[in-house]
């Protein structure tokens, strides 16, 4: 199967590979997997507390080229968006942008899952932080 | 979903059994007429029915194998009438179906996957439909495999990457290799345990089928539960299998 140029570009020059401190209150981490192929993807976001804007995004994916490209693109897309805006990203947007073939759709699903999971994790931290914040050191 | 699938299969089964031989008009079985012994045109039956078996997961592979050889011999196109005749064509088709059926049923994992497929479970679709649901409800999607397994997969992959890098620069770290080896042994054990877990679900599934055969109604929820458990165990098994494969690849040449 041949990959599109955009996939190859992201694959060869993945943007935003890396990780951030998982325990930081401003960082949300999403770790997701695709049972179809056994691939895993971790995506992290750092959110500005006052504006809800995602200022930083990192990923690390162990999987196929399409999964790497999808997550790389996902980090590019979420950066600069507010959390709510980022939630509107759909896997089919990724499919279109990268011209993924039908058999690679699940790789883009993984990227959408990762965004949602990271945001979900961050939101959970915000909620639990509220009551604790008062007694924090 | 599973209910309607099941009834169609059951219907197909009775239908085929009731169908008559093209040659002598007597009742036929999947491959041959029981009365005159002539080969029959392939009937659209599932692989279990093809072997005259109920859709149960515990099956005696030795008996299946015997049956397979017996049928292959009988279906051999050369044995069945003149070249180019209809009967020869049918026996060719029946032979290839026999091969598919045998290959699927003799392998425990393929057999399970096949049954899930018959029951309308779409393994490839599960993740996508869960994502769609999460999108619609705004809730965080429940991952199909447990989070701690995902953590484990991720961490081990990080170590493997490290190992590959070290190999490239030619400096093997024995401590890292030892750790990965240890992990691998644990994974292999887990893989074994998952198969046993799967077998315990076979048992509950077969129990349902037996109850049905005895004329008892089995609630759809119970069916679904048994199927879901199998799906779940197969998903986890997938991850472990890939991990072991990746570990072996990465370790190749070291130690
Ligand atoms: S093949 Fe698994 S994520 Fe692409």
mmCIF file of C-alpha atoms and ligand atoms in Angstrom:
data_model
loop_
_atom_site.group_PDB
_atom_site.id
_atom_site.type_symbol
_atom_site.label_atom_id
_atom_site.label_comp_id
_atom_site.label_asym_id
_atom_site.label_seq_id
_atom_site.Cartn_x
_atom_site.Cartn_y
_atom_site.Cartn_z
ATOM 1 C CA UNK A 1 0.000 0.000 0.000
ATOM 2 C CA UNK A 2 1.317 3.448 -0.737
ATOM 3 C CA UNK A 3 1.122 6.310 1.676
ATOM 4 C CA UNK A 4 0.161 9.801 0.629
ATOM 5 C CA UNK A 5 2.865 12.474 0.569
ATOM 6 C CA UNK A 6 1.394 14.126 3.628
ATOM 7 C CA UNK A 7 1.561 10.902 5.599
ATOM 8 C CA UNK A 8 5.152 10.370 4.556
ATOM 9 C CA UNK A 9 6.022 13.906 5.503
ATOM 10 C CA UNK A 10 4.554 13.532 8.993
ATOM 11 C CA UNK A 11 6.142 10.144 9.321
ATOM 12 C CA UNK A 12 9.593 11.370 8.413
ATOM 13 C CA UNK A 13 9.270 14.646 10.280
ATOM 14 C CA UNK A 14 6.789 14.030 13.056
ATOM 15 C CA UNK A 15 5.802 17.253 14.787
ATOM 16 C CA UNK A 16 5.716 17.506 18.535
ATOM 17 C CA UNK A 17 7.075 14.133 19.515
ATOM 18 C CA UNK A 18 7.769 13.867 23.196
ATOM 19 C CA UNK A 19 6.134 14.016 26.555
ATOM 20 C CA UNK A 20 5.181 16.418 29.296
ATOM 21 C CA UNK A 21 4.873 15.994 33.021
ATOM 22 C CA UNK A 22 1.885 13.793 33.491
ATOM 23 C CA UNK A 23 1.338 14.935 37.047
ATOM 24 C CA UNK A 24 1.190 18.644 36.248
ATOM 25 C CA UNK A 25 -2.306 20.040 36.866
ATOM 26 C CA UNK A 26 -2.311 21.816 33.505
ATOM 27 C CA UNK A 27 -1.411 18.735 31.507
ATOM 28 C CA UNK A 28 -3.953 16.272 30.203
ATOM 29 C CA UNK A 29 -2.810 12.849 29.059
ATOM 30 C CA UNK A 30 -4.626 10.474 26.757
ATOM 31 C CA UNK A 31 -3.373 6.964 26.249
ATOM 32 C CA UNK A 32 -5.393 4.977 23.765
ATOM 33 C CA UNK A 33 -5.126 1.815 21.747
ATOM 34 C CA UNK A 34 -6.558 0.224 18.648
ATOM 35 C CA UNK A 35 -7.463 -3.366 19.389
ATOM 36 C CA UNK A 36 -7.606 -4.142 15.671
ATOM 37 C CA UNK A 37 -3.854 -3.911 15.336
ATOM 38 C CA UNK A 38 -2.571 -3.536 18.877
ATOM 39 C CA UNK A 39 -1.106 -0.080 18.342
ATOM 40 C CA UNK A 40 -0.868 2.500 21.113
ATOM 41 C CA UNK A 41 -0.832 6.278 21.099
ATOM 42 C CA UNK A 42 -0.159 8.802 23.820
ATOM 43 C CA UNK A 43 -1.169 12.410 23.373
ATOM 44 C CA UNK A 44 -0.664 15.162 25.897
ATOM 45 C CA UNK A 45 -1.898 18.715 26.007
ATOM 46 C CA UNK A 46 -0.974 21.658 28.161
ATOM 47 C CA UNK A 47 -3.832 24.037 28.713
ATOM 48 C CA UNK A 48 -3.774 27.660 29.765
ATOM 49 C CA UNK A 49 -5.869 27.860 32.886
ATOM 50 C CA UNK A 50 -7.310 31.289 32.185
ATOM 51 C CA UNK A 51 -8.109 31.027 28.507
ATOM 52 C CA UNK A 52 -8.632 27.269 28.120
ATOM 53 C CA UNK A 53 -6.351 27.432 25.111
ATOM 54 C CA UNK A 54 -4.144 24.452 24.376
ATOM 55 C CA UNK A 55 -0.662 25.904 24.371
ATOM 56 C CA UNK A 56 1.406 22.806 23.947
ATOM 57 C CA UNK A 57 0.793 19.338 22.574
ATOM 58 C CA UNK A 58 3.032 16.287 22.473
ATOM 59 C CA UNK A 59 2.595 12.760 21.269
ATOM 60 C CA UNK A 60 4.288 9.430 21.111
ATOM 61 C CA UNK A 61 2.840 6.669 18.983
ATOM 62 C CA UNK A 62 3.849 3.087 18.565
ATOM 63 C CA UNK A 63 2.066 2.019 15.467
ATOM 64 C CA UNK A 64 1.770 2.254 11.745
ATOM 65 C CA UNK A 65 2.717 5.220 9.576
ATOM 66 C CA UNK A 66 -0.861 6.419 9.385
ATOM 67 C CA UNK A 67 -1.215 6.407 13.144
ATOM 68 C CA UNK A 68 1.994 8.373 13.530
ATOM 69 C CA UNK A 69 0.906 10.862 10.890
ATOM 70 C CA UNK A 70 -2.596 11.141 12.385
ATOM 71 C CA UNK A 71 -1.296 11.890 15.846
ATOM 72 C CA UNK A 72 1.338 14.254 14.553
ATOM 73 C CA UNK A 73 -1.342 16.156 12.671
ATOM 74 C CA UNK A 74 -3.620 16.053 15.711
ATOM 75 C CA UNK A 75 -1.024 17.806 17.854
ATOM 76 C CA UNK A 76 -0.620 20.470 15.200
ATOM 77 C CA UNK A 77 -4.332 21.007 14.981
ATOM 78 C CA UNK A 78 -5.115 21.219 18.675
ATOM 79 C CA UNK A 79 -2.397 23.730 19.393
ATOM 80 C CA UNK A 80 -3.858 27.211 19.664
ATOM 81 C CA UNK A 81 -7.394 25.918 19.924
ATOM 82 C CA UNK A 82 -9.520 26.090 23.006
ATOM 83 C CA UNK A 83 -10.434 22.822 24.619
ATOM 84 C CA UNK A 84 -13.963 23.018 23.248
ATOM 85 C CA UNK A 85 -12.748 23.765 19.750
ATOM 86 C CA UNK A 86 -10.382 20.839 19.870
ATOM 87 C CA UNK A 87 -13.276 18.553 20.720
ATOM 88 C CA UNK A 88 -14.847 19.276 17.353
ATOM 89 C CA UNK A 89 -11.991 17.589 15.467
ATOM 90 C CA UNK A 90 -13.316 14.429 13.865
ATOM 91 C CA UNK A 91 -11.406 11.474 12.608
ATOM 92 C CA UNK A 92 -12.780 12.033 9.110
ATOM 93 C CA UNK A 93 -11.115 15.475 9.048
ATOM 94 C CA UNK A 94 -7.831 13.675 9.571
ATOM 95 C CA UNK A 95 -8.682 11.077 6.939
ATOM 96 C CA UNK A 96 -9.337 13.841 4.432
ATOM 97 C CA UNK A 97 -6.274 15.866 5.244
ATOM 98 C CA UNK A 98 -3.966 12.856 4.997
ATOM 99 C CA UNK A 99 -5.912 11.045 2.241
ATOM 100 C CA UNK A 100 -5.997 7.865 4.284
ATOM 101 C CA UNK A 101 -7.409 4.787 2.545
ATOM 102 C CA UNK A 102 -10.378 2.952 4.108
ATOM 103 C CA UNK A 103 -8.221 0.315 5.792
ATOM 104 C CA UNK A 104 -6.431 3.079 7.663
ATOM 105 C CA UNK A 105 -9.475 4.789 9.057
ATOM 106 C CA UNK A 106 -9.056 3.160 12.428
ATOM 107 C CA UNK A 107 -5.674 4.873 12.735
ATOM 108 C CA UNK A 108 -7.394 8.251 12.518
ATOM 109 C CA UNK A 109 -10.020 7.088 14.996
ATOM 110 C CA UNK A 110 -7.169 6.449 17.373
ATOM 111 C CA UNK A 111 -6.008 10.050 17.017
ATOM 112 C CA UNK A 112 -9.474 11.429 17.720
ATOM 113 C CA UNK A 113 -9.742 9.144 20.732
ATOM 114 C CA UNK A 114 -6.411 10.408 21.968
ATOM 115 C CA UNK A 115 -7.487 14.053 21.758
ATOM 116 C CA UNK A 116 -10.708 13.291 23.621
ATOM 117 C CA UNK A 117 -8.938 11.224 26.224
ATOM 118 C CA UNK A 118 -6.338 13.939 26.858
ATOM 119 C CA UNK A 119 -9.016 16.593 27.217
ATOM 120 C CA UNK A 120 -11.056 14.291 29.430
ATOM 121 C CA UNK A 121 -8.073 13.770 31.687
ATOM 122 C CA UNK A 122 -7.402 17.490 31.896
ATOM 123 C CA UNK A 123 -11.047 18.245 32.702
ATOM 124 C CA UNK A 124 -11.033 15.673 35.441
ATOM 125 C CA UNK A 125 -7.980 17.316 36.944
ATOM 126 C CA UNK A 126 -9.671 20.711 36.884
ATOM 127 C CA UNK A 127 -12.699 19.396 38.688
ATOM 128 C CA UNK A 128 -10.813 17.565 41.364
ATOM 129 C CA UNK A 129 -8.417 20.502 41.733
ATOM 130 C CA UNK A 130 -11.132 22.944 42.753
ATOM 131 C CA UNK A 131 -11.888 21.755 46.275
ATOM 132 C CA UNK A 132 -8.305 20.718 46.919
ATOM 133 C CA UNK A 133 -6.874 24.004 45.699
ATOM 134 C CA UNK A 134 -7.822 25.787 48.898
ATOM 135 C CA UNK A 135 -5.740 23.524 51.087
ATOM 136 C CA UNK A 136 -2.875 23.126 48.652
ATOM 137 C CA UNK A 137 0.531 24.096 49.970
ATOM 138 C CA UNK B 1 -28.520 -7.899 16.741
ATOM 139 C CA UNK B 2 -27.349 -11.312 17.760
ATOM 140 C CA UNK B 3 -30.874 -12.586 18.001
ATOM 141 C CA UNK B 4 -31.785 -11.993 14.391
ATOM 142 C CA UNK B 5 -28.464 -13.351 13.151
ATOM 143 C CA UNK B 6 -28.976 -16.479 15.099
ATOM 144 C CA UNK B 7 -32.420 -17.082 13.804
ATOM 145 C CA UNK B 8 -31.274 -16.662 10.209
ATOM 146 C CA UNK B 9 -28.537 -19.181 10.728
ATOM 147 C CA UNK B 10 -30.896 -21.582 12.399
ATOM 148 C CA UNK B 11 -33.337 -21.060 9.575
ATOM 149 C CA UNK B 12 -30.644 -21.693 7.001
ATOM 150 C CA UNK B 13 -29.745 -24.842 8.794
ATOM 151 C CA UNK B 14 -33.217 -26.373 8.842
ATOM 152 C CA UNK B 15 -33.814 -25.193 5.356
ATOM 153 C CA UNK B 16 -30.779 -26.995 4.024
ATOM 154 C CA UNK B 17 -31.472 -30.139 5.883
ATOM 155 C CA UNK B 18 -34.935 -30.139 4.374
ATOM 156 C CA UNK B 19 -33.713 -29.584 0.879
ATOM 157 C CA UNK B 20 -33.793 -32.567 -1.385
ATOM 158 C CA UNK B 21 -31.264 -34.229 -3.621
ATOM 159 C CA UNK B 22 -31.190 -32.918 -7.179
ATOM 160 C CA UNK B 23 -30.871 -36.464 -8.497
ATOM 161 C CA UNK B 24 -33.091 -38.784 -6.516
ATOM 162 C CA UNK B 25 -35.195 -36.332 -4.522
ATOM 163 C CA UNK B 26 -34.375 -37.813 -1.126
ATOM 164 C CA UNK B 27 -33.213 -35.699 1.824
ATOM 165 C CA UNK B 28 -29.670 -34.524 1.438
ATOM 166 C CA UNK B 29 -26.895 -33.451 3.766
ATOM 167 C CA UNK B 30 -24.520 -30.540 3.114
ATOM 168 C CA UNK B 31 -22.317 -32.385 0.633
ATOM 169 C CA UNK B 32 -23.957 -35.618 -0.430
ATOM 170 C CA UNK B 33 -27.366 -37.100 -0.765
ATOM 171 C CA UNK B 34 -27.970 -39.476 2.088
ATOM 172 C CA UNK B 35 -29.879 -41.835 -0.151
ATOM 173 C CA UNK B 36 -28.137 -42.032 -3.509
ATOM 174 C CA UNK B 37 -24.776 -40.613 -2.452
ATOM 175 C CA UNK B 38 -24.467 -38.086 -5.259
ATOM 176 C CA UNK B 39 -22.534 -34.910 -4.702
ATOM 177 C CA UNK B 40 -24.739 -31.864 -4.186
ATOM 178 C CA UNK B 41 -24.452 -28.227 -5.209
ATOM 179 C CA UNK B 42 -22.898 -26.176 -2.386
ATOM 180 C CA UNK B 43 -25.488 -24.981 0.094
ATOM 181 C CA UNK B 44 -25.089 -21.622 1.837
ATOM 182 C CA UNK B 45 -24.455 -23.046 5.275
ATOM 183 C CA UNK B 46 -22.020 -21.915 7.935
ATOM 184 C CA UNK B 47 -18.877 -23.933 8.597
ATOM 185 C CA UNK B 48 -20.280 -25.647 11.656
ATOM 186 C CA UNK B 49 -23.304 -26.889 9.765
ATOM 187 C CA UNK B 50 -21.079 -27.891 6.898
ATOM 188 C CA UNK B 51 -19.573 -30.483 9.198
ATOM 189 C CA UNK B 52 -22.944 -31.248 10.704
ATOM 190 C CA UNK B 53 -21.882 -29.669 13.982
ATOM 191 C CA UNK B 54 -23.756 -27.425 16.383
ATOM 192 C CA UNK B 55 -22.169 -23.942 16.789
ATOM 193 C CA UNK B 56 -20.225 -24.949 19.878
ATOM 194 C CA UNK B 57 -16.681 -23.904 20.576
ATOM 195 C CA UNK B 58 -15.345 -26.930 22.352
ATOM 196 C CA UNK B 59 -14.845 -29.350 19.583
ATOM 197 C CA UNK B 60 -12.811 -32.437 19.169
ATOM 198 C CA UNK B 61 -10.180 -31.539 16.607
ATOM 199 C CA UNK B 62 -9.189 -35.160 16.047
ATOM 200 C CA UNK B 63 -12.713 -36.081 15.011
ATOM 201 C CA UNK B 64 -12.924 -32.988 12.872
ATOM 202 C CA UNK B 65 -9.706 -33.964 11.151
ATOM 203 C CA UNK B 66 -10.944 -37.469 10.471
ATOM 204 C CA UNK B 67 -14.152 -36.099 9.037
ATOM 205 C CA UNK B 68 -12.161 -33.673 6.936
ATOM 206 C CA UNK B 69 -10.026 -36.380 5.347
ATOM 207 C CA UNK B 70 -13.028 -38.564 4.783
ATOM 208 C CA UNK B 71 -14.905 -35.778 3.053
ATOM 209 C CA UNK B 72 -11.919 -34.621 1.004
ATOM 210 C CA UNK B 73 -11.541 -38.110 -0.308
ATOM 211 C CA UNK B 74 -15.194 -38.391 -1.208
ATOM 212 C CA UNK B 75 -15.343 -34.940 -2.716
ATOM 213 C CA UNK B 76 -12.315 -35.430 -4.864
ATOM 214 C CA UNK B 77 -13.348 -34.063 -8.252
ATOM 215 C CA UNK B 78 -11.858 -37.025 -10.095
ATOM 216 C CA UNK B 79 -14.170 -39.332 -8.221
ATOM 217 C CA UNK B 80 -17.202 -37.384 -9.135
ATOM 218 C CA UNK B 81 -18.364 -37.995 -12.639
ATOM 219 C CA UNK B 82 -17.094 -36.916 -15.994
ATOM 220 C CA UNK B 83 -14.815 -33.951 -16.454
ATOM 221 C CA UNK B 84 -16.684 -30.754 -17.104
ATOM 222 C CA UNK B 85 -19.929 -32.084 -15.710
ATOM 223 C CA UNK B 86 -22.011 -30.204 -13.182
ATOM 224 C CA UNK B 87 -21.188 -32.719 -10.529
ATOM 225 C CA UNK B 88 -17.509 -32.217 -10.998
ATOM 226 C CA UNK B 89 -17.920 -28.485 -10.722
ATOM 227 C CA UNK B 90 -19.886 -28.921 -7.517
ATOM 228 C CA UNK B 91 -17.347 -31.203 -6.000
ATOM 229 C CA UNK B 92 -14.651 -28.673 -6.764
ATOM 230 C CA UNK B 93 -16.640 -25.960 -5.048
ATOM 231 C CA UNK B 94 -17.479 -28.227 -2.159
ATOM 232 C CA UNK B 95 -13.823 -29.173 -1.775
ATOM 233 C CA UNK B 96 -12.670 -25.624 -1.535
ATOM 234 C CA UNK B 97 -15.421 -24.869 0.959
ATOM 235 C CA UNK B 98 -14.382 -27.896 2.934
ATOM 236 C CA UNK B 99 -10.831 -26.610 3.099
ATOM 237 C CA UNK B 100 -11.955 -23.196 4.311
ATOM 238 C CA UNK B 101 -14.275 -24.700 6.864
ATOM 239 C CA UNK B 102 -11.635 -27.048 8.189
ATOM 240 C CA UNK B 103 -8.924 -24.431 8.381
ATOM 241 C CA UNK B 104 -11.242 -22.094 10.261
ATOM 242 C CA UNK B 105 -12.670 -24.577 12.712
ATOM 243 C CA UNK B 106 -9.534 -26.431 13.662
ATOM 244 C CA UNK B 107 -7.803 -23.265 14.888
ATOM 245 C CA UNK B 108 -9.190 -22.274 18.292
ATOM 246 C CA UNK B 109 -8.813 -18.537 17.738
ATOM 247 C CA UNK B 110 -10.121 -18.561 14.189
ATOM 248 C CA UNK B 111 -13.009 -20.708 15.337
ATOM 249 C CA UNK B 112 -13.889 -18.186 18.035
ATOM 250 C CA UNK B 113 -13.589 -15.256 15.646
ATOM 251 C CA UNK B 114 -15.733 -17.070 13.145
ATOM 252 C CA UNK B 115 -18.445 -17.703 15.680
ATOM 253 C CA UNK B 116 -18.381 -14.045 16.693
ATOM 254 C CA UNK B 117 -18.715 -13.135 13.056
ATOM 255 C CA UNK B 118 -21.697 -15.470 12.674
ATOM 256 C CA UNK B 119 -23.256 -13.834 15.683
ATOM 257 C CA UNK B 120 -22.970 -10.434 14.039
ATOM 258 C CA UNK B 121 -20.045 -9.087 16.066
ATOM 259 C CA UNK B 122 -17.914 -6.814 13.921
ATOM 260 C CA UNK B 123 -14.508 -6.835 15.473
ATOM 261 C CA UNK B 124 -13.127 -4.169 13.156
ATOM 262 C CA UNK B 125 -15.966 -1.790 13.857
ATOM 263 C CA UNK B 126 -16.036 -1.837 17.627
ATOM 264 C CA UNK B 127 -13.555 0.960 18.156
ATOM 265 C CA UNK B 128 -15.117 3.262 15.609
ATOM 266 C CA UNK B 129 -18.619 2.854 16.928
ATOM 267 C CA UNK B 130 -17.424 3.516 20.471
ATOM 268 C CA UNK B 131 -15.797 6.721 19.233
ATOM 269 C CA UNK B 132 -18.992 7.791 17.557
ATOM 270 C CA UNK B 133 -20.867 7.212 20.753
ATOM 271 C CA UNK B 134 -18.357 9.250 22.735
ATOM 272 C CA UNK B 135 -18.661 12.057 20.226
ATOM 273 C CA UNK B 136 -22.435 12.075 20.491
ATOM 274 C CA UNK B 137 -22.641 11.917 24.269
ATOM 275 C CA UNK B 138 -19.576 14.024 25.024
ATOM 276 C CA UNK B 139 -18.408 11.383 27.431
ATOM 277 C CA UNK B 140 -14.898 10.032 27.436
ATOM 278 C CA UNK B 141 -14.749 6.871 25.401
ATOM 279 C CA UNK B 142 -14.203 3.771 27.363
ATOM 280 C CA UNK B 143 -11.097 2.124 26.043
ATOM 281 C CA UNK B 144 -11.671 -1.364 24.797
ATOM 282 C CA UNK B 145 -8.732 -2.764 26.668
ATOM 283 C CA UNK B 146 -8.037 -1.944 30.313
ATOM 284 C CA UNK B 147 -5.853 1.150 30.904
ATOM 285 C CA UNK B 148 -3.187 -0.738 32.813
ATOM 286 C CA UNK B 149 -2.637 -3.013 29.838
ATOM 287 C CA UNK B 150 -2.238 0.045 27.620
ATOM 288 C CA UNK B 151 0.286 1.466 30.095
ATOM 289 C CA UNK B 152 2.190 -1.777 29.999
ATOM 290 C CA UNK B 153 2.216 -1.868 26.212
ATOM 291 C CA UNK B 154 3.377 1.708 26.069
ATOM 292 C CA UNK B 155 6.130 1.342 28.644
ATOM 293 C CA UNK B 156 7.506 -1.795 27.095
ATOM 294 C CA UNK B 157 7.516 -0.148 23.699
ATOM 295 C CA UNK B 158 9.551 2.696 25.165
ATOM 296 C CA UNK B 159 12.087 0.204 26.454
ATOM 297 C CA UNK B 160 12.214 -1.556 23.122
ATOM 298 C CA UNK B 161 12.856 1.716 21.393
ATOM 299 C CA UNK B 162 15.690 2.388 23.771
ATOM 300 C CA UNK B 163 17.111 -1.023 23.074
ATOM 301 C CA UNK B 164 16.983 -0.479 19.331
ATOM 302 C CA UNK B 165 18.765 2.847 19.700
ATOM 303 C CA UNK B 166 21.462 1.284 21.804
ATOM 304 C CA UNK B 167 21.929 -1.431 19.275
ATOM 305 C CA UNK B 168 22.398 1.105 16.556
ATOM 306 C CA UNK B 169 25.189 2.770 18.452
ATOM 307 C CA UNK B 170 26.564 -0.618 19.408
ATOM 308 C CA UNK B 171 26.318 -0.255 23.167
ATOM 309 C CA UNK B 172 24.098 -2.922 24.600
ATOM 310 C CA UNK B 173 22.912 -2.347 28.101
ATOM 311 C CA UNK B 174 22.709 -5.764 29.797
ATOM 312 C CA UNK B 175 20.463 -4.450 32.542
ATOM 313 C CA UNK B 176 17.930 -3.240 29.999
ATOM 314 C CA UNK B 177 18.018 -6.505 28.110
ATOM 315 C CA UNK B 178 17.554 -8.460 31.324
ATOM 316 C CA UNK B 179 14.567 -6.335 32.205
ATOM 317 C CA UNK B 180 12.985 -6.824 28.810
ATOM 318 C CA UNK B 181 13.592 -10.561 28.969
ATOM 319 C CA UNK B 182 11.866 -10.684 32.311
ATOM 320 C CA UNK B 183 8.958 -8.761 30.941
ATOM 321 C CA UNK B 184 8.736 -11.082 27.999
ATOM 322 C CA UNK B 185 8.467 -14.139 30.215
ATOM 323 C CA UNK B 186 5.640 -12.487 32.123
ATOM 324 C CA UNK B 187 3.875 -11.657 28.883
ATOM 325 C CA UNK B 188 4.102 -15.184 27.634
ATOM 326 C CA UNK B 189 2.541 -16.379 30.829
ATOM 327 C CA UNK B 190 -0.216 -13.870 30.441
ATOM 328 C CA UNK B 191 -0.789 -15.008 26.897
ATOM 329 C CA UNK B 192 -1.222 -18.558 28.100
ATOM 330 C CA UNK B 193 -3.592 -17.447 30.851
ATOM 331 C CA UNK B 194 -5.712 -15.529 28.365
ATOM 332 C CA UNK B 195 -6.224 -18.654 26.342
ATOM 333 C CA UNK B 196 -7.442 -20.450 29.404
ATOM 334 C CA UNK B 197 -9.745 -17.584 30.136
ATOM 335 C CA UNK B 198 -11.092 -17.839 26.619
ATOM 336 C CA UNK B 199 -11.755 -21.525 27.085
ATOM 337 C CA UNK B 200 -13.822 -20.820 30.150
ATOM 338 C CA UNK B 201 -16.029 -18.555 28.017
ATOM 339 C CA UNK B 202 -16.333 -21.286 25.432
ATOM 340 C CA UNK B 203 -17.809 -23.370 28.145
ATOM 341 C CA UNK B 204 -20.473 -20.865 29.012
ATOM 342 C CA UNK B 205 -21.267 -20.377 25.338
ATOM 343 C CA UNK B 206 -21.599 -24.075 24.712
ATOM 344 C CA UNK B 207 -23.846 -24.282 27.733
ATOM 345 C CA UNK B 208 -26.192 -21.772 26.109
ATOM 346 C CA UNK B 209 -26.268 -23.738 22.892
ATOM 347 C CA UNK B 210 -27.021 -26.926 24.759
ATOM 348 C CA UNK B 211 -29.894 -25.272 26.539
ATOM 349 C CA UNK B 212 -31.214 -24.062 23.210
ATOM 350 C CA UNK B 213 -30.911 -27.488 21.728
ATOM 351 C CA UNK B 214 -32.913 -28.801 24.626
ATOM 352 C CA UNK B 215 -35.639 -26.380 23.639
ATOM 353 C CA UNK B 216 -35.060 -23.807 26.354
ATOM 354 C CA UNK B 217 -35.173 -20.121 25.538
ATOM 355 C CA UNK B 218 -31.914 -18.304 26.222
ATOM 356 C CA UNK B 219 -32.321 -14.585 26.926
ATOM 357 C CA UNK B 220 -30.575 -12.368 24.381
ATOM 358 C CA UNK B 221 -28.741 -10.574 27.178
ATOM 359 C CA UNK B 222 -27.101 -13.751 28.301
ATOM 360 C CA UNK B 223 -25.960 -14.511 24.784
ATOM 361 C CA UNK B 224 -24.527 -11.070 24.370
ATOM 362 C CA UNK B 225 -22.681 -11.280 27.637
ATOM 363 C CA UNK B 226 -20.996 -14.512 26.628
ATOM 364 C CA UNK B 227 -19.986 -13.034 23.279
ATOM 365 C CA UNK B 228 -18.721 -9.782 24.800
ATOM 366 C CA UNK B 229 -16.433 -11.672 27.112
ATOM 367 C CA UNK B 230 -14.866 -13.472 24.198
ATOM 368 C CA UNK B 231 -14.388 -10.237 22.293
ATOM 369 C CA UNK B 232 -12.745 -8.702 25.308
ATOM 370 C CA UNK B 233 -10.301 -11.533 25.799
ATOM 371 C CA UNK B 234 -9.386 -11.598 22.100
ATOM 372 C CA UNK B 235 -8.653 -7.880 22.170
ATOM 373 C CA UNK B 236 -6.303 -8.215 25.089
ATOM 374 C CA UNK B 237 -4.692 -11.206 23.490
ATOM 375 C CA UNK B 238 -4.002 -9.191 20.353
ATOM 376 C CA UNK B 239 -1.964 -6.684 22.281
ATOM 377 C CA UNK B 240 0.057 -9.291 24.071
ATOM 378 C CA UNK B 241 0.712 -11.195 20.875
ATOM 379 C CA UNK B 242 2.016 -8.098 19.120
ATOM 380 C CA UNK B 243 4.138 -7.202 22.109
ATOM 381 C CA UNK B 244 5.788 -10.588 22.268
ATOM 382 C CA UNK B 245 6.468 -10.366 18.560
ATOM 383 C CA UNK B 246 8.014 -6.900 18.914
ATOM 384 C CA UNK B 247 10.082 -7.975 21.892
ATOM 385 C CA UNK B 248 11.457 -10.918 19.955
ATOM 386 C CA UNK B 249 12.332 -8.715 17.034
ATOM 387 C CA UNK B 250 14.069 -6.178 19.214
ATOM 388 C CA UNK B 251 15.970 -8.794 21.172
ATOM 389 C CA UNK B 252 17.171 -10.572 18.089
ATOM 390 C CA UNK B 253 20.917 -10.681 18.067
ATOM 391 C CA UNK B 254 21.351 -9.558 21.635
ATOM 392 C CA UNK B 255 22.076 -11.884 24.549
HETATM 393 S S1 LIG C 1 -2.602 -0.008 11.717
HETATM 394 FE FE1 LIG C 1 -2.991 0.285 13.773
HETATM 395 S S2 LIG C 1 -3.128 2.350 14.078
HETATM 396 FE FE2 LIG C 1 -2.728 2.075 11.998
#
